[in-house]
Coordinates of C-alpha atoms and ligand atoms in Angstrom, one line a residue:
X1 CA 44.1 9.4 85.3
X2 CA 42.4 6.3 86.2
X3 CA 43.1 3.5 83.7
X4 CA 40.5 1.5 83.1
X5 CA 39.9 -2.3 80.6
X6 CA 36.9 -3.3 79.4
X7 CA 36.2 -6.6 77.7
X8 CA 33.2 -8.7 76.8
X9 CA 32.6 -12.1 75.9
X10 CA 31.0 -10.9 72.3
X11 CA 33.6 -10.0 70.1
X12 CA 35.6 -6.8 70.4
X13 CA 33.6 -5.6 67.2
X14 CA 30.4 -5.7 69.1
X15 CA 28.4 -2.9 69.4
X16 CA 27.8 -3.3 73.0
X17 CA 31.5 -3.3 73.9
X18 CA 31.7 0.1 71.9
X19 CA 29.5 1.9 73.6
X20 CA 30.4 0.9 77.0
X21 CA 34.0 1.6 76.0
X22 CA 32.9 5.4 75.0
X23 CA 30.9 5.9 78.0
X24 CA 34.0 4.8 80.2
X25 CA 36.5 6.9 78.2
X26 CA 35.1 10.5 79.7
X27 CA 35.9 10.0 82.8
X28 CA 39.5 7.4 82.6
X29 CA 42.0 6.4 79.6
X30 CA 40.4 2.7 78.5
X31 CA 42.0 0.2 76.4
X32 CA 40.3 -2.6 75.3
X33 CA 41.2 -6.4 75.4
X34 CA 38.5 -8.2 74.1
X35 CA 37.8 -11.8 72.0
X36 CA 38.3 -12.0 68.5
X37 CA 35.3 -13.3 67.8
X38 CA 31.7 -14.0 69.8
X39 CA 32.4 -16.6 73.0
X40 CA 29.1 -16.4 74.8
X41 CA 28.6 -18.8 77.0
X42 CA 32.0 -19.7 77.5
X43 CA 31.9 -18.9 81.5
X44 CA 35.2 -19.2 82.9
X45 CA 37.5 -21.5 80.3
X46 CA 41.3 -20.6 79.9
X47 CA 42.8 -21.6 76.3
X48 CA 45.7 -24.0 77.0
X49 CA 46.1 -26.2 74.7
X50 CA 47.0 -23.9 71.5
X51 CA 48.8 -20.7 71.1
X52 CA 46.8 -17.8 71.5
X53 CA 47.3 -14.7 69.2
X54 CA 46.7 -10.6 69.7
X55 CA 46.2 -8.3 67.4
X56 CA 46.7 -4.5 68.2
X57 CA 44.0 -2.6 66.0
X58 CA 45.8 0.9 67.4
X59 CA 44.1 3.1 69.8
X60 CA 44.0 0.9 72.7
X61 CA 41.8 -1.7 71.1
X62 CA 43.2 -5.4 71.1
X63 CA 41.7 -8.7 70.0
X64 CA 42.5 -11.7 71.7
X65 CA 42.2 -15.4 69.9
X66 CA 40.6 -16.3 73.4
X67 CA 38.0 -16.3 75.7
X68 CA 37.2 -13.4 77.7
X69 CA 39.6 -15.0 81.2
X70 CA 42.0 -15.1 78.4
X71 CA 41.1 -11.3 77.6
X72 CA 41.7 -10.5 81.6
X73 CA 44.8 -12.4 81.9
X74 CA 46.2 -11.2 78.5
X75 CA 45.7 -7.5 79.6
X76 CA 46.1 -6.9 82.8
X77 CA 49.7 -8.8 82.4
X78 CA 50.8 -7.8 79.7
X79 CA 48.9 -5.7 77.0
X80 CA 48.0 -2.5 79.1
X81 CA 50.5 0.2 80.2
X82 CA 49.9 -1.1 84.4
X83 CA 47.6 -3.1 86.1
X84 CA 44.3 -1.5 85.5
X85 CA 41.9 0.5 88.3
X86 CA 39.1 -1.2 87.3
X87 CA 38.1 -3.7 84.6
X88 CA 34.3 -3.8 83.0
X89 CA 32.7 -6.6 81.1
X90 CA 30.3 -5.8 78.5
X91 CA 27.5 -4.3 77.6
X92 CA 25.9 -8.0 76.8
X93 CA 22.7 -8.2 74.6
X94 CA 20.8 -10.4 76.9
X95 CA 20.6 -10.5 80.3
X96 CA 22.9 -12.5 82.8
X97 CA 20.5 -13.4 85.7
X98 CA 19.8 -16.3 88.6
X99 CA 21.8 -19.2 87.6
X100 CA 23.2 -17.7 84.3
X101 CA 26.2 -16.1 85.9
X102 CA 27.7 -19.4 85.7
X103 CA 27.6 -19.8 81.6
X104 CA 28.5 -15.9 81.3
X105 CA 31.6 -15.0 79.0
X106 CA 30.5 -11.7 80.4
X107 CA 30.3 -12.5 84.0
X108 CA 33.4 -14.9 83.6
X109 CA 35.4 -12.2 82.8
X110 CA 34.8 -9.9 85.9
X111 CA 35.4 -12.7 88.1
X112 CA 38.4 -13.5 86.5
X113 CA 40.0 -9.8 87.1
X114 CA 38.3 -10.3 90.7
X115 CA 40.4 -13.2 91.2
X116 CA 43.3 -11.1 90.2
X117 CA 42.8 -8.4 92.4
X118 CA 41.4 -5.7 90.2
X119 CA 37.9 -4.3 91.0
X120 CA 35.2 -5.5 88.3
X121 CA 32.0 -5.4 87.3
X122 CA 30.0 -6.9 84.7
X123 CA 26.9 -5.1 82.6
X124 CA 24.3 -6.6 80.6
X125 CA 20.8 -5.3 79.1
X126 CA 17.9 -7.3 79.1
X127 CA 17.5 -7.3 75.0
X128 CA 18.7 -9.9 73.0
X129 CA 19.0 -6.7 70.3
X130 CA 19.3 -3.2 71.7
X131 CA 18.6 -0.6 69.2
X132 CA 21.0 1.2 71.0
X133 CA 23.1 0.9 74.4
X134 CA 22.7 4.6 76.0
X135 CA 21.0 3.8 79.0
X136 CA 23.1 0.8 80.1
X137 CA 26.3 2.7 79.2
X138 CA 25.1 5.8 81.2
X139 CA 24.8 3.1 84.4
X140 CA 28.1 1.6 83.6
X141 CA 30.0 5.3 83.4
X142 CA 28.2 6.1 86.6
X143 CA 29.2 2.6 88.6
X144 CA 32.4 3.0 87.1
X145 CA 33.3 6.5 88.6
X146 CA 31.8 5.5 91.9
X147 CA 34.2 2.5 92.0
X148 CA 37.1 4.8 90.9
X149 CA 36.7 7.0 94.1
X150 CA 35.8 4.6 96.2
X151 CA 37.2 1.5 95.1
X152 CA 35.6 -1.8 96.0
X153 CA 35.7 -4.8 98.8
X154 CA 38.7 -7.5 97.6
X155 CA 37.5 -10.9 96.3
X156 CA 34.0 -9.0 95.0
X157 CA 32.1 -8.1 91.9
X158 CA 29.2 -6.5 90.9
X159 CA 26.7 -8.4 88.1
X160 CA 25.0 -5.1 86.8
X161 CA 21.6 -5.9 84.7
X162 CA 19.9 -3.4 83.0
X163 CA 16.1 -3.5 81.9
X164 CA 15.4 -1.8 78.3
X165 CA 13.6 1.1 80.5
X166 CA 15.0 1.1 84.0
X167 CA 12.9 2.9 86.9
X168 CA 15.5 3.2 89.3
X169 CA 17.5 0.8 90.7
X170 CA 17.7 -2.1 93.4
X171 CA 20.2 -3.9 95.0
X172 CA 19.9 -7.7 94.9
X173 CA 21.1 -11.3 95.5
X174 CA 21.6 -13.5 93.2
X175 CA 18.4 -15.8 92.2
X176 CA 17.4 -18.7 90.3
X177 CA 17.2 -19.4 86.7
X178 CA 16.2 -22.5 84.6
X179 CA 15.3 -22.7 81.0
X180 CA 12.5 -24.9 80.2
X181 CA 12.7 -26.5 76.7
X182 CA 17.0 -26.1 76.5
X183 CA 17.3 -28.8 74.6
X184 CA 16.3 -29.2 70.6
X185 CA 16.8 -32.9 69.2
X186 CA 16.7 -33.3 65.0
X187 CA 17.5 -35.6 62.4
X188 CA 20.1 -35.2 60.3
X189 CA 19.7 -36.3 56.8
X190 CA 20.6 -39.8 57.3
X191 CA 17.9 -39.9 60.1
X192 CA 20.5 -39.6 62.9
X193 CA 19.5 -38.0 65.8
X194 CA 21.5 -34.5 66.9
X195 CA 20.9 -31.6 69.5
X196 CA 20.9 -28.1 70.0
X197 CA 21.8 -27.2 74.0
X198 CA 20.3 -23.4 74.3
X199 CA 17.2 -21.1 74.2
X200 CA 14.3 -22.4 76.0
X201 CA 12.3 -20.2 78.3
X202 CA 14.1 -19.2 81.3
X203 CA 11.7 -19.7 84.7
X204 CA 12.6 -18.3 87.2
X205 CA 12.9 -18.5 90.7
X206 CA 14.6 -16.4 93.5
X207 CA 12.1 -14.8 95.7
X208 CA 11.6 -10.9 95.5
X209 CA 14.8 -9.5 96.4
X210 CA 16.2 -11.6 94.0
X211 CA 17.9 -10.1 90.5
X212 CA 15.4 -11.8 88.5
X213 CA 12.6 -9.8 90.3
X214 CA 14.3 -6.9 90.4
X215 CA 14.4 -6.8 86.4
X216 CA 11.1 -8.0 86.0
X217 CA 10.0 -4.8 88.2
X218 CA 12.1 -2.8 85.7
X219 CA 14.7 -1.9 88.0
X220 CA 18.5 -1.9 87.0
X221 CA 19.7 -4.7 89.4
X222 CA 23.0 -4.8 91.2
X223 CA 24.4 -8.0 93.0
X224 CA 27.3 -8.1 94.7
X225 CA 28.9 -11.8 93.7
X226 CA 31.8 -13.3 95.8
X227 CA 34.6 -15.4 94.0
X228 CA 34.8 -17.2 97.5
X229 CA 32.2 -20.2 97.0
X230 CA 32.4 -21.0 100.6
X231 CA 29.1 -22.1 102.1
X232 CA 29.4 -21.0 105.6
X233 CA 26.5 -22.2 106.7
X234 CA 27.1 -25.8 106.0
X235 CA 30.7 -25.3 107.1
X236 CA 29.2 -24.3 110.5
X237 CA 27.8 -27.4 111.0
X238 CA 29.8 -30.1 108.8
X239 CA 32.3 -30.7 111.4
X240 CA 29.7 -31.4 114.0
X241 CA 27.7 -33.5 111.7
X242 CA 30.2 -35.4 110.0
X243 CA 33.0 -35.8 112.8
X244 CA 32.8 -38.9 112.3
X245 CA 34.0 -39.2 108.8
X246 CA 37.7 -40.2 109.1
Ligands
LIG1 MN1 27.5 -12.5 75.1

């Protein structure tokens, strides 16, 4: 039987990680390896400079003192019975779109098993709050067992987003996203000033086969990410251009 990790960057109590974990388990044996507590936004950071802890809560469900590339590392090395067949990331309340793949705990943490070797994918619904996960789960289990039998390119993962009511579902590339706003500056109580980095409205701008469209059509939206950041096309042209360099 297929053997299958999932991790998020939200906590391994998090309801979203629960239900992606069930929708997984009827079709492979899944253990999870997931952060003790929420680490959003973390993106890709390793913790090196302190121990890091694991607690085993029995049934294949493990908390890491980490982030979520300590989750991959932890788990695929050592925690799980063999390297896994697949590793998913998720379900994230809020979506991971355009430029926010580079923040993502959840993202962070397919790349990472990418990076290993280990096909991934990462799975996020476009609510901040989900009443409940079902429909994004349902898309998970069903990328999951394609995947499973037909395994996936090396060096590649997939950034799944899921709208609250999805129509059907488009492949993309990956867009643009900025927030507007980001940045909240206050006074503490001795008049000093202090910020809050996060929130804002997110603008967007990738063209219509971007992700961002895709979602805003209502269509669950698939991009195939590289962890090769290789620009080819500049490559193509940077020794002709600057030859001249040395
Ligand atoms: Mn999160």
């Amino acid at each position: 039987m297929a053997l299958v990790m999932i991790t998020n960057d939200d906590g391994f109590r998090a309801p979203g990680l629960r239900a992606l974990a069930a929708a997984v388990r009827e079709i492979a044996r899944v253990v999870v390896v997931a952060p003790e507590r929420d680490s959003s936004a973390a993106s890709h950071s390793l913790t090196m400079r302190r121990p890091v802890r694991v607690r085993d809560h029995g049934g294949g469900v493990f908390s890491v003192d980490g982030t979520p590339t300590d989750c991959v590392i932890l788990g695929t090395n050592r925690l799980l019975p063999r390297r896994p067949d697949l590793v998913v990331s998720g379900i994230n309340p809020g979506p991971n779109l355009g430029d926010d793949v580079n923040y993502s705990g959840t993202v962070s943490a397919a790349v990472e098993a990418a990076t290993l070797g280990i096909a991934a994918f990462a799975v996020s619904v476009c609510d901040y709050e989900p009443e409940d996960y079902s429909r994004p789960a349902a898309i998970a289990r069903r990328i999951a067992a394609r995947i499973l039998a037909g395994g996936m390119p090396p060096g590649v993962l997939f950034n799944v987003n899921c709208p609250v009511s999805p129509r059907g579902v488009r492949f993309t590339r990956q867009g643009r996203r900025a927030y507007e706003g980001a940045i909240t500056e206050l006074a503490d109580p001795w008049g000093r000033p202090h910020y809050w980095i996060g929130g804002g409205t997110p603008v967007d701008d990738g063209g219509p086969d971007a992700d961002t469209a895709a979602v805003e059509a209502g269509y669950v939206s698939i991009t195939p990410l590289r962890i090769d950041r290789t620009s080819h096309e500049t490559l193509a042209t940077l020794a002709a251009e600057w030859g001249d360099l040395w």
